[in-house]
Amino acid sequence: MASVTVRNFSVTLGAQPVIDALDLDVADGEFLVLLGPSGCGKSTLLNAMAGLVDTSGGRIEIDGVDATWATPRERNIGMVFQSYALYPTMSVAGNLSFGLRARGVPRAEVQQRVQRAAALLQLEPLLSRKPSQLSGGQRQRVAIGRALVRDARVFLFDEPLSNLDANLRASLRRELKLLHQRLGSTMIYVTHDQVEALTLATRIAVLYNGRIQQLGTPTEVYDRPANRFVASFIGAPPMNFLEGRVSITQGLRRFSVAGLELDLGHYRPDADPLAEGETLELGVRPEHLRLCDDGTHEAEVTLTEPMGNSSIIWLRCGGAQWAALAAQQSLPRVGSSARFEIDTTGLTLFRVGDGTRR
Amino acid sequence: MASVTVRNFSVTLGAQPVIDALDLDVADGEFLVLLGPSGCGKSTLLNAMAGLVDTSGGRIEIDGVDATWATPRERNIGMVFQSYALYPTMSVAGNLSFGLRARGVPRAEVQQRVQRAAALLQLEPLLSRKPSQLSGGQRQRVAIGRALVRDARVFLFDEPLSNLDANLRASLRRELKLLHQRLGSTMIYVTHDQVEALTLATRIAVLYNGRIQQLGTPTEVYDRPANRFVASFIGAPPMNFLEGRVSITQGLRRFSVAGLELDLGHYRPDADPLAEGETLELGVRPEHLRLCDDGTHEAEVTLTEPMGNSSIIWLRCGGAQWAALAAQQSLPRVGSSARFEIDTTGLTLFRVGDGTRR
Amino acid sequence: MTRRGHRDPAWWGLAALALSAAAFFLLPLYVMAITSLKPMEEIRLGHLFAWPTQLSLDAWRAAWSGACTGVACEGIRGGFWNSVSIVLPSTIIAITLGALNGYALAYWRARGAALLFGLLMIGAFIPVQVLMFPLVRMLGPLHLVGSLPGIVLVHVIFSMPIMTLIFRNHFAALPRELFLAARLDGAGFLRIFVLLMLPLSVPMLVVAAIMQATGVWNDYILGLVFAGREHLPMTVQLNNLVNTTTGTKLYNVDMAATLLTSLVPLTIYVLSGRWFVRGIAAGAVRG
Amino acid sequence: PRAEVMHWWTSGGESAAVRTLADAYRAAGGIWLDTAIAGSEQARAVAMSRIAGGDPPTAALFNASRQFRELIDAGLLNNVDAVAERDHWAQFLPPSILEAVRINGHYYAAPVSIHMPTWLWYSRSAFRKAGIAAEPRDFTELFAALDKLKAAGLIPLAHGGQAWQDNIVFRAVLANQGGADLYLRVLRDRDPRAIASSEFRGVLLTFKRLHSYVDAGSPGRNWNDATTLLITGRAGVQIMGDWVKAEFATARQQAGRDYGCIPGFGAHSPYIVQGDAFVFPKSSDPQALRAQQLLAGVITSPTAQLAFSSRKGSIPIRGDIDSRTLDACAQLGVAIMKDRTRQLGNDESYLTPDQNGAMADVLTDYWNRDRDVAAVQRNIAAALRD
Amino acid sequence: MIKRTLNPAHFALLPMAFAAVAVYLGSMLWTLRISMSSSRSLPLHDFVGLAQYQRLFTNERWLHSLHNLAIYTPLFIVACLCVGFLLALLVDRQASGGGVLRAVFLYPYALSFIATGLIWQWLLNPELGIQQAAHEWGFGGFRFDWLVDPERVIYTLVIATVWQCAGLVMAILLAGLRGIDADILRAARLDGVPAWRIQVSIVVPMLAYSFATATLLLLTAAVKLYDAVIAMTQGGPGTASEVPAKFIMDHLFGRANIALASAGATVMVLTAVALLAPLFYARHRARRANR
Ligand SMILES: Nc1ncnc2c1ncn2[C@@H]1O[C@H](COP(=O)(O)OP(=O)(O)OP(=O)(O)O)[C@@H](O)[C@H]1O
Ligand SMILES: Nc1ncnc2c1ncn2[C@@H]1O[C@H](COP(=O)(O)OP(=O)(O)OP(=O)(O)O)[C@@H](O)[C@H]1O
Ligand SMILES: [Mg+2]
Ligand SMILES: [Mg+2]
């Protein structure tokens, strides 16, 4: 129900600036996922949006009206705090219902909304407990519930699922998606889990050094990272980075790196075409290294990390380390040699200096 | 440096029993990962092992000597609390060094250990900060550091990486593994992240309803789950469960489910051989459903969830819903029909009643 | 939200409330002050709130160094250092013990401790004058009556219930995880107390200091009985000055003396301000 | 010899007075250590507990009354018979005082001063304003005067509404209207019939009638604030002890010129004697005894007495000295004291503090609320019974 | 938590144990003993049974004192807590003026009541103080003569003592306030809770322990109420504002009847026990549950 616009927004905590001159437009009804390394200012940004910390500059608009000085109540924002910040003296039920009661929602409705939230988050048996009597994950779920019972215009989630087990997380993820579709309210969601990010987001914003590094749809961010940081930050296991040179022989562009010659036929640079002899950094995602007996390249297996339904296989080839993602279960022996090929459609090239996408 | 043995251990919090009559043997130098749904008692178990909560029964031995009544100091256990429990009035450095100073480690060594931990956890710039001036992830890292600076006999980690970004998590995961190999100290590790579980664990214990459901190596637990719960709990996306019947035609056992006939030739039941007409529940992991144009079965694509390097593809076939994990990027259109085949080597069968493995 | 603060009407409301409250609290002080600046003739006219026709500090001078309090006429200054030498140890010891007790009661299960504490609290309901006599009987043989250690001991004993109560409740309100984490770190009873708990109690320590210092400073009855002639606190002089049945009264001197005597506690209050630190336990645990 | 002297004389005039004693003692070769504690009860309490605690002062001030009986019975006091015999106390001490200090033949206290608690003070300026020519000579005239004052818009009776002040007014009425006989039968003999008598009833009624002449601000007021009303001419009359003179003095007012003092009505009005006396606790210190003997001698000596009284506003404990140096009111008192028949003991010299207090409770309650007189008589009887 | 052969707490608590047993328990027993004797100004050790108690409870003034205390205590405590909490909020809110305000609200606690009591006596005296001033400023009808009104005098004691103690309560609550994690208040503000509601529903419960401290503190003060009475009313008008502590003190000293005084003290102690025991038990239970 609301768009959020942030204009050259700055927040300074203690001494150093955490957010500086940040611009961000969140469209009405959007599900924006905020990604960024630990300590980059995600929570601070959410707090500032909610009007909980003083901004040292800039303005924020909700639905086009200036809300820079609006009280949290006026903004009507729902938030899940990273440190759950539950009301320690209230029961779970009390925590869930407090906001509603404070806003004078009729008793019956409060009842029924709390019930719904509790059911959704599997909290029914705990409704009468105090937060101190809950497990970590249960506390987190209460924190989620407290935000969800209210139909806010904007929801801010700060790593809401980090302490939940995989199944619960998956189901809540689905629930959130449905909820978002049903309410159509704007959601800003901080997470470190890339599955969450990619499955939930309509758009992803990558925050780093107090600025937005890239803002785009999941596939954009994943397939066409704006710079080396974004590329390295998104995707687990992370991208392989190797420096090499562009060479052009009778019209076809190739990239020579660590003794390999990769065809750049499919590569579409952002700016002017690749020039002979350019030194660039190559980025290849592990899933684009395919192990197969008829692979073009030969390598030695140095380490294997099984991850259940897939495994990381570390290869040494031409003095360089490559990580490959293999779906199959049967892992090659460490020390054995394996053949692999690189899906050249998935290559990315970065300038060596500023790391921007070439 | 120490083995931990827990004998019919019970903990009651408030009214209801959280852990009841639990037995667990952690070998010296083992890296035991403790898995379980939210609220199943993992933290409680750790706290009890550390001697921080009253045990209502049972005994715990460290290195074979009874430690049921030993003081935390005597147990010499290092622990990362799920709720970080940092010392709010001490700087990060103070938090890290407190335990060392308490044990009278010489100043110089304290210094240098704190430095090492800080470097490892990327906390150097924050050493002089107070916890209240840290971000969630930074607090968590301090909590980890506080445990790591001490060379305890036993380390207890309660979801130590839950609030860190993927890269940091990956690198710390690796560090922990190295640390474990270097120190050779026993580690008990609670996590909800199956990658962590599978990559770190020498053995995995699955806790549910206050008892250990299965205790085994990662591959055992993943490939031969002891019961339906374990199977459903481990593996994301979760296993497909479908009820069906065993049929034997001229010596070959087959399993007919949702209109499909699956060959059970590779299946080795735990107990006596499968009998004709047995009704069982089939468990197939999504990665064992392979989409390929020459697949034996036909199905309709109902939903696709891209997850970066892989995607979940939901198929309807014979009235049943199947989740398949596909590595490739190019996703089939929703509503289109697709062919797939099932890797029958990866099947698991469960008794319908108690859900134990057949 | 300081910057936002100035804008909303609620802030002004609060400010107004604060001012009126302050006015109410200051009214008696105002009367005391101007009374202390008036000559007796003017006071006799009985215009309580009227500003003095001519301000005179004579009363203050007299109170400090001139007024008679018996054969001696040296005002109240005599006992000043006595008071100081009583207050300092009494306060420090009492607070230390109180904090230690509170800490032990809140975190360490010592059998019977709760019972002792209950006993202590009940004792807090007996007027000290009642306890004075038995205490004299008790301390007399130990030659503690009429000595500095004696009076300090007495103050420590009489303040113990409240001091213990304050800190017990304070520690009970802190998140228990902190204590557990410290235990796990291998810290012992005292180390946890000194390095973790005391820093977490700064505001409470201030409150305790305010209470104890004021209480001891203003006491004179215990001082009279237990301090002995050499250590009589200045409040005894103050009392002799202000509190007489059939003697003549010089109100201006009385007020001046009272204000003078209260200067020490007042300074403590003002200075204590910066120790009321915010968010002591913030960022400790999540939940 | 060193003497630590404990007393409650702390305010300006009082300390001036006690200083004369100190000087006299020093002159006699002693060393006077002064322990002044404001408030007679306070001071006595501390003295008691110090005596009990085993470090007693050399001398402690008490009222010449039954207050120190138990100390004597408990054998905690030294007597000063030697001094008393030497100086022939028996000959010059007023009987009521003698009674108090000489217990079964031994002198256990050295009296210092005599106060008369029930003086009637009036402001000349107020009387002038109200057009009152002569001093009232009995209660009818007093009430007439009070009415005149009221009519003149002044506060007729300046009174501090505190139990002990109410009590003083009562005793004034009892002594002057009831007369010495009733006074003694009630307070000394605690004779139920006397208490039930109609005379006593009359006394109570007069007492209550006085209440109708006090102002609204009276309750809780300190006696000196009441005196201030006289000094500033806002009130006419106050019934209070002769320590009031010190208050007048500090306001530079003089007896006869600015205010008048009436010891009682009529030529034979009784004179209530309220004495202060030092007692001498036993102590381990050998030289204390000498100090106590010396002290007893010094404070009762004519010169010391004269110097002391003139400053304290009291009258000397001995009639055998020339009192012309004292102020008018004091001389009046000394004159009256010559007639032993007019001397009456203070209530506390007849009653235990306990009985006294109980009666005070009844009286102050009667003074402040509407009580049936008969009930009050019964209550007083009950208060004095045990 | 853990059974320990040697508990350091035991050593730490030794001084407390000494004070509690040797001094308090000892004195209480001694007092009890004396209350059963016929002691006057010096302790005797004869035995007269409950005679003193009998006398106590047939004594008009004692009963009236209890009655007064019963009125005074709840008023005083509630008023102190409310005012103190309000002041704490005010001081807490003022970023800059906080220090000054704190001192202003706290200073009455520093002044001995001998003098301030007199000031209050003046202020409340209809001929002299506020009422008079009001009349001079032209509010002829204004009446404020509680001090001289036997029915209302007790309330003037409440006013003066609240004025004296509210500051201390403020300090205690302030210390508690400073411990509250800001995130929780933020969460509440996000929930759209009005400021007053945040205070009532969240801050107050979180300050439960501080309030408990303050309440107990005030309770002891109320029971021992003495100085204020002496300084302001001396128990008057008549015996309208008498309180138990004054009764005890009078008999302890002026009226030299320590037996009766001891009886009074014993009764006060027993009342305190009756009041506290359930409180303690409940708190004990609660703490257990949360562990
Ligand atoms: N009160 C403070 N004073 C100074 N610096 C602070 C304060 N609070 C936070 N910071 C710093 O601000 C930065 C941003 O904090 P923030 O909590 O927004 O990080 P984050 O992106 O949420 O990290 P995480 O993913 O670990 O939660 C961090 O580096 C932190 O150290
Ligand atoms: N003080 C308490 N009183 C009553 N029940 C409690 C108390 N503390 C925890 N519990 C319950 O005990 C169970 C186990 O808690 P525990 O913290 O061990 O769970 P957990 O396995 O760590 O869960 P999570 O993964 O969410 O941290 C939970 O269901 C919780 O509700
Ligand atoms: Mg954060
Ligand atoms: Mg947990």
PDB file of N, CA, C and O in Angstrom, chain B residues 88-114:
ATOM      1  N   PRO B  88      28.126  -6.241  28.736  1.00  0.00           N
ATOM      2  CA  PRO B  88      27.786  -4.949  28.122  1.00  0.00           C
ATOM      3  C   PRO B  88      28.714  -3.817  28.520  1.00  0.00           C
ATOM      4  O   PRO B  88      28.901  -2.879  27.754  1.00  0.00           O
ATOM      5  N   THR B  89      29.314  -3.918  29.706  1.00  0.00           N
ATOM      6  CA  THR B  89      30.138  -2.785  30.143  1.00  0.00           C
ATOM      7  C   THR B  89      31.581  -2.916  29.673  1.00  0.00           C
ATOM      8  O   THR B  89      32.377  -2.009  29.876  1.00  0.00           O
ATOM      9  N   MET B  90      31.915  -4.051  29.064  1.00  0.00           N
ATOM     10  CA  MET B  90      33.298  -4.232  28.614  1.00  0.00           C
ATOM     11  C   MET B  90      33.384  -4.004  27.117  1.00  0.00           C
ATOM     12  O   MET B  90      32.451  -4.287  26.372  1.00  0.00           O
ATOM     13  N   SER B  91      34.525  -3.515  26.689  1.00  0.00           N
ATOM     14  CA  SER B  91      34.756  -3.352  25.259  1.00  0.00           C
ATOM     15  C   SER B  91      34.858  -4.738  24.627  1.00  0.00           C
ATOM     16  O   SER B  91      34.934  -5.750  25.331  1.00  0.00           O
ATOM     17  N   VAL B  92      34.885  -4.763  23.313  1.00  0.00           N
ATOM     18  CA  VAL B  92      35.046  -6.033  22.621  1.00  0.00           C
ATOM     19  C   VAL B  92      36.308  -6.733  23.123  1.00  0.00           C
ATOM     20  O   VAL B  92      36.286  -7.903  23.502  1.00  0.00           O
ATOM     21  N   ALA B  93      37.386  -5.960  23.205  1.00  0.00           N
ATOM     22  CA  ALA B  93      38.638  -6.543  23.695  1.00  0.00           C
ATOM     23  C   ALA B  93      38.433  -7.129  25.084  1.00  0.00           C
ATOM     24  O   ALA B  93      38.834  -8.253  25.374  1.00  0.00           O
ATOM     25  N   GLY B  94      37.748  -6.357  25.942  1.00  0.00           N
ATOM     26  CA  GLY B  94      37.499  -6.840  27.290  1.00  0.00           C
ATOM     27  C   GLY B  94      36.710  -8.127  27.273  1.00  0.00           C
ATOM     28  O   GLY B  94      37.023  -9.097  27.966  1.00  0.00           O
ATOM     29  N   ASN B  95      35.682  -8.178  26.428  1.00  0.00           N
ATOM     30  CA  ASN B  95      34.886  -9.391  26.334  1.00  0.00           C
ATOM     31  C   ASN B  95      35.749 -10.583  25.951  1.00  0.00           C
ATOM     32  O   ASN B  95      35.628 -11.665  26.525  1.00  0.00           O
ATOM     33  N   LEU B  96      36.639 -10.346  24.991  1.00  0.00           N
ATOM     34  CA  LEU B  96      37.458 -11.465  24.515  1.00  0.00           C
ATOM     35  C   LEU B  96      38.442 -11.912  25.592  1.00  0.00           C
ATOM     36  O   LEU B  96      38.648 -13.101  25.807  1.00  0.00           O
ATOM     37  N   SER B  97      39.018 -10.935  26.296  1.00  0.00           N
ATOM     38  CA  SER B  97      40.121 -11.299  27.189  1.00  0.00           C
ATOM     39  C   SER B  97      39.643 -11.735  28.575  1.00  0.00           C
ATOM     40  O   SER B  97      40.409 -12.325  29.328  1.00  0.00           O
ATOM     41  N   PHE B  98      38.377 -11.464  28.886  1.00  0.00           N
ATOM     42  CA  PHE B  98      37.908 -11.715  30.253  1.00  0.00           C
ATOM     43  C   PHE B  98      38.246 -13.127  30.716  1.00  0.00           C
ATOM     44  O   PHE B  98      38.859 -13.336  31.756  1.00  0.00           O
ATOM     45  N   GLY B  99      37.879 -14.100  29.900  1.00  0.00           N
ATOM     46  CA  GLY B  99      38.087 -15.475  30.318  1.00  0.00           C
ATOM     47  C   GLY B  99      39.557 -15.795  30.548  1.00  0.00           C
ATOM     48  O   GLY B  99      39.909 -16.483  31.504  1.00  0.00           O
ATOM     49  N   LEU B 100      40.394 -15.248  29.685  1.00  0.00           N
ATOM     50  CA  LEU B 100      41.836 -15.522  29.820  1.00  0.00           C
ATOM     51  C   LEU B 100      42.344 -14.916  31.112  1.00  0.00           C
ATOM     52  O   LEU B 100      43.007 -15.572  31.916  1.00  0.00           O
ATOM     53  N   ARG B 101      41.988 -13.639  31.339  1.00  0.00           N
ATOM     54  CA  ARG B 101      42.468 -12.987  32.564  1.00  0.00           C
ATOM     55  C   ARG B 101      41.954 -13.761  33.772  1.00  0.00           C
ATOM     56  O   ARG B 101      42.680 -13.965  34.751  1.00  0.00           O
ATOM     57  N   ALA B 102      40.716 -14.227  33.660  1.00  0.00           N
ATOM     58  CA  ALA B 102      40.160 -14.969  34.802  1.00  0.00           C
ATOM     59  C   ALA B 102      41.007 -16.203  35.099  1.00  0.00           C
ATOM     60  O   ALA B 102      41.111 -16.631  36.243  1.00  0.00           O
ATOM     61  N   ARG B 103      41.610 -16.756  34.065  1.00  0.00           N
ATOM     62  CA  ARG B 103      42.405 -17.962  34.290  1.00  0.00           C
ATOM     63  C   ARG B 103      43.876 -17.620  34.451  1.00  0.00           C
ATOM     64  O   ARG B 103      44.737 -18.500  34.394  1.00  0.00           O
ATOM     65  N   GLY B 104      44.160 -16.343  34.603  1.00  0.00           N
ATOM     66  CA  GLY B 104      45.526 -15.944  34.929  1.00  0.00           C
ATOM     67  C   GLY B 104      46.522 -16.168  33.811  1.00  0.00           C
ATOM     68  O   GLY B 104      47.674 -16.464  34.043  1.00  0.00           O
ATOM     69  N   VAL B 105      46.051 -16.046  32.575  1.00  0.00           N
ATOM     70  CA  VAL B 105      46.995 -16.142  31.467  1.00  0.00           C
ATOM     71  C   VAL B 105      47.849 -14.872  31.439  1.00  0.00           C
ATOM     72  O   VAL B 105      47.322 -13.779  31.651  1.00  0.00           O
ATOM     73  N   PRO B 106      49.139 -14.999  31.212  1.00  0.00           N
ATOM     74  CA  PRO B 106      50.011 -13.807  31.220  1.00  0.00           C
ATOM     75  C   PRO B 106      49.570 -12.759  30.203  1.00  0.00           C
ATOM     76  O   PRO B 106      49.075 -13.084  29.124  1.00  0.00           O
ATOM     77  N   ARG B 107      49.730 -11.484  30.616  1.00  0.00           N
ATOM     78  CA  ARG B 107      49.269 -10.343  29.828  1.00  0.00           C
ATOM     79  C   ARG B 107      49.617 -10.474  28.342  1.00  0.00           C
ATOM     80  O   ARG B 107      48.755 -10.421  27.478  1.00  0.00           O
ATOM     81  N   ALA B 108      50.900 -10.697  28.106  1.00  0.00           N
ATOM     82  CA  ALA B 108      51.371 -10.702  26.718  1.00  0.00           C
ATOM     83  C   ALA B 108      50.566 -11.715  25.903  1.00  0.00           C
ATOM     84  O   ALA B 108      50.051 -11.411  24.833  1.00  0.00           O
ATOM     85  N   GLU B 109      50.420 -12.897  26.480  1.00  0.00           N
ATOM     86  CA  GLU B 109      49.735 -13.944  25.717  1.00  0.00           C
ATOM     87  C   GLU B 109      48.275 -13.552  25.487  1.00  0.00           C
ATOM     88  O   GLU B 109      47.750 -13.685  24.383  1.00  0.00           O
ATOM     89  N   VAL B 110      47.644 -13.007  26.526  1.00  0.00           N
ATOM     90  CA  VAL B 110      46.267 -12.547  26.360  1.00  0.00           C
ATOM     91  C   VAL B 110      46.207 -11.635  25.139  1.00  0.00           C
ATOM     92  O   VAL B 110      45.500 -11.893  24.171  1.00  0.00           O
ATOM     93  N   GLN B 111      47.033 -10.587  25.193  1.00  0.00           N
ATOM     94  CA  GLN B 111      47.124  -9.648  24.086  1.00  0.00           C
ATOM     95  C   GLN B 111      47.094 -10.371  22.755  1.00  0.00           C
ATOM     96  O   GLN B 111      46.210 -10.177  21.926  1.00  0.00           O
ATOM     97  N   GLN B 112      48.024 -11.302  22.644  1.00  0.00           N
ATOM     98  CA  GLN B 112      48.292 -11.845  21.327  1.00  0.00           C
ATOM     99  C   GLN B 112      47.159 -12.784  20.917  1.00  0.00           C
ATOM    100  O   GLN B 112      46.678 -12.748  19.787  1.00  0.00           O
ATOM    101  N   ARG B 113      46.602 -13.497  21.888  1.00  0.00           N
ATOM    102  CA  ARG B 113      45.466 -14.360  21.546  1.00  0.00           C
ATOM    103  C   ARG B 113      44.270 -13.530  21.101  1.00  0.00           C
ATOM    104  O   ARG B 113      43.627 -13.818  20.094  1.00  0.00           O
ATOM    105  N   VAL B 114      44.005 -12.457  21.869  1.00  0.00           N
ATOM    106  CA  VAL B 114      42.882 -11.593  21.504  1.00  0.00           C
ATOM    107  C   VAL B 114      43.092 -11.075  20.092  1.00  0.00           C
ATOM    108  O   VAL B 114      42.195 -11.135  19.245  1.00  0.00           O
TER     109      VAL B 114
END
